[in-house]
Every structure is written in C-alpha cells, then in structure tokens.
Amino acid sequence: KVTKLKQVTSPSLSPSASPDSIARHHSVLMSQGNGSSKGVQTSSPLLRPGKYVAIDCEMVGTGPQGRLSELARCSVVNYEGDVIYDKYVRPELPIVDYRTRWSGITKQHMKSAIPFKAAQAEILKILKDKIVVGHAIHNDFQALKYFHPKDRTRDTSQIPMLKQRAGLPGRASVSLKNLARHLLQKKIQVGCKGHSSVEDAQTAMELYRLVEVQWEMELARSLPPRPPSPITDPAADSSQYMDDQYWPTDLMASGL
C-alpha cells in the first residue's frame, strides 16, 4: 500500500511535534525531491505514521421517534488503512430505528455489541495524542460524546484542495462518496445493505493522503503566531543569590 521509502536525510520529529513542525518537515522533504505525487504517498511514514488514524462511526436512532443518534459501530484504521478497531456498540438507550439502509446495523449485530461506556474508553485510548482523520468528523465525535483537539483533527469534508482537485464548488457540501468517485475512482456506499464504517474510514484516509503535504503546510501558515519566550528576570538569576542581600540574617550576624 505504501511504496518503499526513499532514504531522506532530514531532521526527525518527536512524537509530540506540533502541526507547524510537521509542515516544516514536509517542506524539507519537498525540497529534497519528494514533492511529487509519489512523494506524497511516502511523506508521513518518514514522519510518524503511528500518529495518524482515521475514524468512522455508524449510528442508530434512539429516544422519541428514534430521533436521537447513538453509536452502534465504530471503526478505526491506521495511516496505511489497516483496521486497528472495529466493534459493534450497544447504545445507552433502547434502539427505536436501526437505520439499516444507511448504517448497515441490524438487530443481529447487537448480540455481539459491547456497552457504550466500554467502547468509548477503548476508542478514546486509541485517539489520544493522535491526528484523527474523518469525513464530517464532528458527527463521529458527537456520537462518542467526545471533543478532539482541533489542531489534531483533519476533516476531509473541510479541505478546499480536495474539492478543487475534484472540480467541485469550494463552498459546496461534498459527500465522501462523491470525493471517492472523483479522486480515487472508487465506488463506496453502494447497495442497500448500508455503509461500511471500515470502508469509509479507509476512504477518508486515502483522500487525506492525496493532499497531505499541501494541507499541512496550509494549516501551518494559518496557525496563530506563538507568543515570545518569557524574558528572564535578572533578579532571579542564580548569580544574584551570591549577593549579601539574599543571605539569611542569622548567617550575616555570625560573620560567615
């Protein structure tokens, strides 16, 4: 899935590297000849592939008339698209509408489902400190009753350059299905058995990787400037403590 990595001599990034550090590192890779479309495919493994995951959730209807949306399945894939989590989840409220046509969830699936709280704990452990990719990802976080840091979130429905590549209006709301068809020549969400959260998560990651270098550089440019480093107070400098005024009174009296 990922082509053999080319040896690149560039500074390594720490696991806690900030988005602007990522972008600067990307620019180094591009200056060394990795700015082609092939280079885009290999940029992140050179950085820290374990820090990227993509998520997709399927919801069912609960509450009055089934209008509430609750988590019923969650899938998480890594940068290469390999599945690292995929479980059915039992909602906290009774299911009123399985929404099978879209969710793919049936009553049968709930027999192997785990309680929401247990699933939530497992999933959030995976997402911790990760850069999380998804499509209209706020819906997934809402189902998880969770808020992920904005600077570590990559929403493929909000990346203008994906719409530009697909020749679609910049302000238009674009579905994952349409982006996949235009940019990946891939058909997803077909048939009447509902969506596959694994397939949708993998597709979101593929789309992100298409524009990863450009998008990270764009994000870095849009970051607010960092505050200046605090100026050291000369009075707090260790050398100042050798002055008599900092010595205890009893020591001064003893003539030491």
Coordinates of C-alpha atoms in Angstrom, one line a residue:
K1 CA 0.0 0.0 0.0
V2 CA 2.9 2.3 0.8
T3 CA 5.8 2.3 -1.7
K4 CA 9.3 1.5 -0.4
L5 CA 10.6 4.5 1.5
K6 CA 13.4 6.5 0.0
Q7 CA 16.2 7.4 2.4
V8 CA 15.9 11.0 3.3
T9 CA 18.4 13.0 5.4
S10 CA 16.2 15.4 7.3
P11 CA 15.7 16.1 11.0
S12 CA 13.4 13.7 12.8
L13 CA 10.3 14.8 14.6
S14 CA 9.4 13.9 18.2
P15 CA 6.1 12.2 19.0
S16 CA 4.8 15.5 20.3
A17 CA 5.7 17.5 17.2
S18 CA 3.3 20.4 16.5
P19 CA 1.5 20.9 13.2
D20 CA 3.9 23.7 12.2
S21 CA 6.8 21.3 12.8
I22 CA 5.2 18.8 10.6
A23 CA 4.7 21.3 7.8
R24 CA 8.3 22.5 8.1
H25 CA 9.4 18.9 7.9
H26 CA 7.2 18.4 4.8
S27 CA 8.9 21.4 3.2
V28 CA 12.3 19.8 3.8
L29 CA 11.1 16.6 2.1
M30 CA 9.7 18.5 -0.9
S31 CA 13.0 20.4 -1.3
Q32 CA 14.8 17.1 -1.4
G33 CA 12.7 15.9 -4.4
N34 CA 9.8 14.3 -2.6
G35 CA 7.2 16.9 -3.7
S36 CA 5.8 14.7 -6.5
S37 CA 2.6 12.8 -6.1
K38 CA 4.7 9.7 -5.4
G39 CA 6.4 11.7 -2.6
V40 CA 3.1 12.5 -1.0
Q41 CA 2.5 8.8 -0.6
T42 CA 5.7 8.4 1.4
S43 CA 5.9 11.6 3.4
S44 CA 4.1 10.6 6.5
P45 CA 5.9 7.2 7.1
L46 CA 9.1 9.3 7.2
L47 CA 7.4 11.4 9.8
R48 CA 5.4 9.3 12.3
P49 CA 2.8 7.0 10.7
G50 CA 1.7 5.8 14.1
K51 CA 0.3 9.2 14.9
Y52 CA -2.3 9.2 12.2
V53 CA -5.7 7.3 12.4
A54 CA -9.0 7.6 10.5
I55 CA -12.3 7.0 12.1
D56 CA -15.9 6.4 11.0
C57 CA -19.0 5.7 13.1
E58 CA -22.4 4.3 12.3
M59 CA -25.4 5.5 14.3
V60 CA -28.9 4.1 15.1
G61 CA -32.0 6.0 16.3
T62 CA -33.0 6.1 19.9
G63 CA -35.3 8.2 22.0
P64 CA -38.7 9.6 20.9
Q65 CA -39.4 8.5 17.3
G66 CA -35.8 7.4 17.0
R67 CA -34.6 11.0 16.5
L68 CA -31.6 10.7 18.8
S69 CA -28.4 9.3 17.2
E70 CA -26.4 6.9 19.2
L71 CA -23.2 5.0 18.4
A72 CA -23.7 1.4 17.2
R73 CA -20.4 0.7 15.4
C74 CA -17.0 2.3 15.3
S75 CA -14.1 1.6 13.0
V76 CA -10.6 3.0 13.2
V77 CA -7.8 2.4 10.7
N78 CA -4.2 3.4 10.7
Y79 CA -2.3 5.5 8.1
E80 CA -1.9 2.5 5.8
G81 CA -5.7 1.8 6.1
D82 CA -5.3 -1.3 8.2
V83 CA -8.1 -1.9 10.7
I84 CA -7.0 -1.4 14.3
Y85 CA -10.5 -1.2 15.8
D86 CA -13.9 -2.3 14.6
K87 CA -16.7 -3.2 17.1
Y88 CA -20.4 -3.0 17.4
V89 CA -21.6 -0.9 20.3
R90 CA -24.8 -1.2 22.3
P91 CA -26.4 2.3 22.8
E92 CA -27.3 3.5 26.2
L93 CA -31.0 3.9 25.2
P94 CA -33.2 1.3 23.5
I95 CA -32.9 1.2 19.8
V96 CA -36.0 2.5 18.0
D97 CA -34.7 2.7 14.5
Y98 CA -31.8 0.6 13.2
R99 CA -31.4 2.8 10.1
T100 CA -30.1 -0.3 8.4
R101 CA -30.3 1.3 4.9
W102 CA -27.6 3.7 5.9
S103 CA -26.0 2.3 9.0
G104 CA -25.9 -1.4 8.0
I105 CA -26.8 -2.2 11.6
T106 CA -29.3 -4.9 12.3
K107 CA -30.7 -6.5 15.5
Q108 CA -28.4 -9.4 15.0
H109 CA -25.3 -7.2 15.3
M110 CA -26.3 -6.1 18.8
K111 CA -25.8 -9.7 20.1
S112 CA -22.1 -9.2 19.9
A113 CA -22.1 -5.5 20.8
I114 CA -20.3 -4.1 23.8
P115 CA -21.7 -1.4 26.1
F116 CA -21.2 2.2 25.0
K117 CA -19.0 3.1 28.0
A118 CA -16.6 0.2 27.4
A119 CA -16.4 1.1 23.7
Q120 CA -15.9 4.8 24.4
A121 CA -13.0 4.0 26.8
E122 CA -11.3 1.8 24.2
I123 CA -11.7 4.2 21.4
L124 CA -10.6 7.3 23.2
K125 CA -7.5 5.4 24.3
I126 CA -6.6 4.9 20.6
L127 CA -7.4 8.5 19.7
K128 CA -5.3 10.1 22.5
D129 CA -2.5 12.2 21.1
K130 CA -3.3 11.1 17.5
I131 CA -4.0 13.2 14.4
V132 CA -7.5 12.0 13.6
V133 CA -8.9 11.9 10.0
G134 CA -12.5 11.6 9.1
H135 CA -15.3 13.0 6.9
A136 CA -17.8 15.3 8.7
I137 CA -15.9 14.1 11.7
H138 CA -17.9 16.2 14.2
N139 CA -20.7 13.7 13.8
D140 CA -18.4 10.9 14.9
F141 CA -17.1 12.8 17.9
Q142 CA -20.6 13.7 18.9
A143 CA -21.6 10.0 18.8
L144 CA -18.6 9.3 21.0
K145 CA -19.5 12.2 23.4
Y146 CA -16.1 13.4 22.9
F147 CA -14.2 16.5 21.7
H148 CA -10.8 16.1 19.9
P149 CA -8.4 19.0 19.8
K150 CA -9.0 21.0 16.6
D151 CA -5.3 21.2 15.7
R152 CA -5.2 17.4 15.7
T153 CA -8.3 16.9 13.6
R154 CA -8.4 16.6 9.8
D155 CA -11.9 16.7 8.3
T156 CA -11.9 15.7 4.6
S157 CA -15.2 17.5 4.1
Q158 CA -13.4 20.7 5.0
I159 CA -10.3 20.5 2.9
P160 CA -10.7 23.0 0.0
M161 CA -7.9 21.5 -2.1
L162 CA -9.8 18.2 -2.3
K163 CA -12.8 19.9 -3.7
Q164 CA -10.6 21.8 -6.2
R165 CA -9.0 18.6 -7.4
A166 CA -12.4 17.1 -7.9
G167 CA -13.6 20.2 -9.8
L168 CA -16.3 20.9 -7.3
P169 CA -17.5 24.2 -5.8
G170 CA -15.4 25.3 -2.9
R171 CA -18.3 26.1 -0.6
A172 CA -20.4 23.1 -1.6
S173 CA -21.1 20.3 0.9
V174 CA -19.4 17.3 -0.7
S175 CA -20.1 13.7 0.3
L176 CA -17.4 11.2 0.9
K177 CA -19.0 9.1 -1.8
N178 CA -18.6 11.9 -4.4
L179 CA -15.0 12.7 -3.4
A180 CA -14.1 9.0 -3.6
R181 CA -15.7 8.7 -7.1
H182 CA -13.9 11.8 -8.4
L183 CA -10.5 11.5 -6.9
L184 CA -10.0 7.8 -6.1
Q185 CA -12.1 6.3 -9.0
K186 CA -13.7 4.2 -6.2
K187 CA -17.3 3.4 -5.6
I188 CA -18.4 3.3 -2.0
Q189 CA -21.7 3.2 -0.1
V190 CA -23.4 1.2 -2.9
G191 CA -26.2 -1.3 -2.5
C192 CA -29.0 -1.4 0.1
K193 CA -27.1 -3.1 3.0
G194 CA -25.9 0.2 4.4
H195 CA -22.5 1.8 4.7
S196 CA -19.3 0.1 5.9
S197 CA -17.6 2.2 8.6
V198 CA -14.3 0.4 7.8
E199 CA -14.5 1.3 4.1
D200 CA -15.5 4.9 4.9
A201 CA -12.6 5.3 7.4
Q202 CA -10.1 3.9 4.8
T203 CA -11.5 6.2 2.1
A204 CA -11.1 9.3 4.3
M205 CA -7.5 8.4 5.0
E206 CA -6.8 7.8 1.3
L207 CA -8.3 11.3 0.5
Y208 CA -6.3 12.9 3.2
R209 CA -3.0 11.4 1.9
L210 CA -3.7 12.8 -1.6
V211 CA -3.2 16.3 -0.3
E212 CA -1.4 15.7 3.0
V213 CA 1.8 17.8 2.3
Q214 CA -0.1 20.8 0.9
W215 CA -2.7 20.7 3.5
E216 CA -0.3 20.5 6.4
M217 CA 1.7 23.4 5.0
E218 CA -1.5 25.4 4.6
L219 CA -2.5 24.7 8.2
A220 CA 0.9 25.7 9.5
R221 CA 0.6 29.1 7.7
S222 CA -2.8 29.7 9.3
L223 CA -1.7 28.9 12.8
P224 CA -1.6 32.0 15.1
P225 CA 1.9 33.2 15.9
R226 CA 3.5 31.8 19.0
P227 CA 3.9 34.1 22.0
P228 CA 7.5 35.3 22.6
S229 CA 9.6 33.5 25.1
P230 CA 9.4 35.0 28.5
I231 CA 12.3 37.3 29.4
T232 CA 14.4 36.1 32.2
D233 CA 14.3 38.4 35.3
P234 CA 17.9 39.4 36.1
A235 CA 17.0 39.5 39.8
A236 CA 16.1 35.8 39.6
D237 CA 19.4 34.8 38.1
S238 CA 21.3 32.3 40.2
S239 CA 24.4 34.5 40.3
Q240 CA 22.4 37.2 42.1
Y241 CA 21.9 34.9 45.1
M242 CA 25.6 35.3 46.0
D243 CA 24.9 38.9 46.9
D244 CA 24.6 39.6 50.7
Q245 CA 21.0 40.7 50.5
Y246 CA 19.9 37.1 49.8
W247 CA 21.7 35.6 52.8
P248 CA 19.8 34.7 56.0
T249 CA 20.1 37.3 58.8
D250 CA 21.5 34.8 61.3
L251 CA 24.3 33.8 59.0
M252 CA 25.1 37.5 58.4
A253 CA 25.3 38.1 62.1
S254 CA 27.7 35.2 62.7
G255 CA 30.1 36.8 60.2
L256 CA 30.1 33.9 57.7

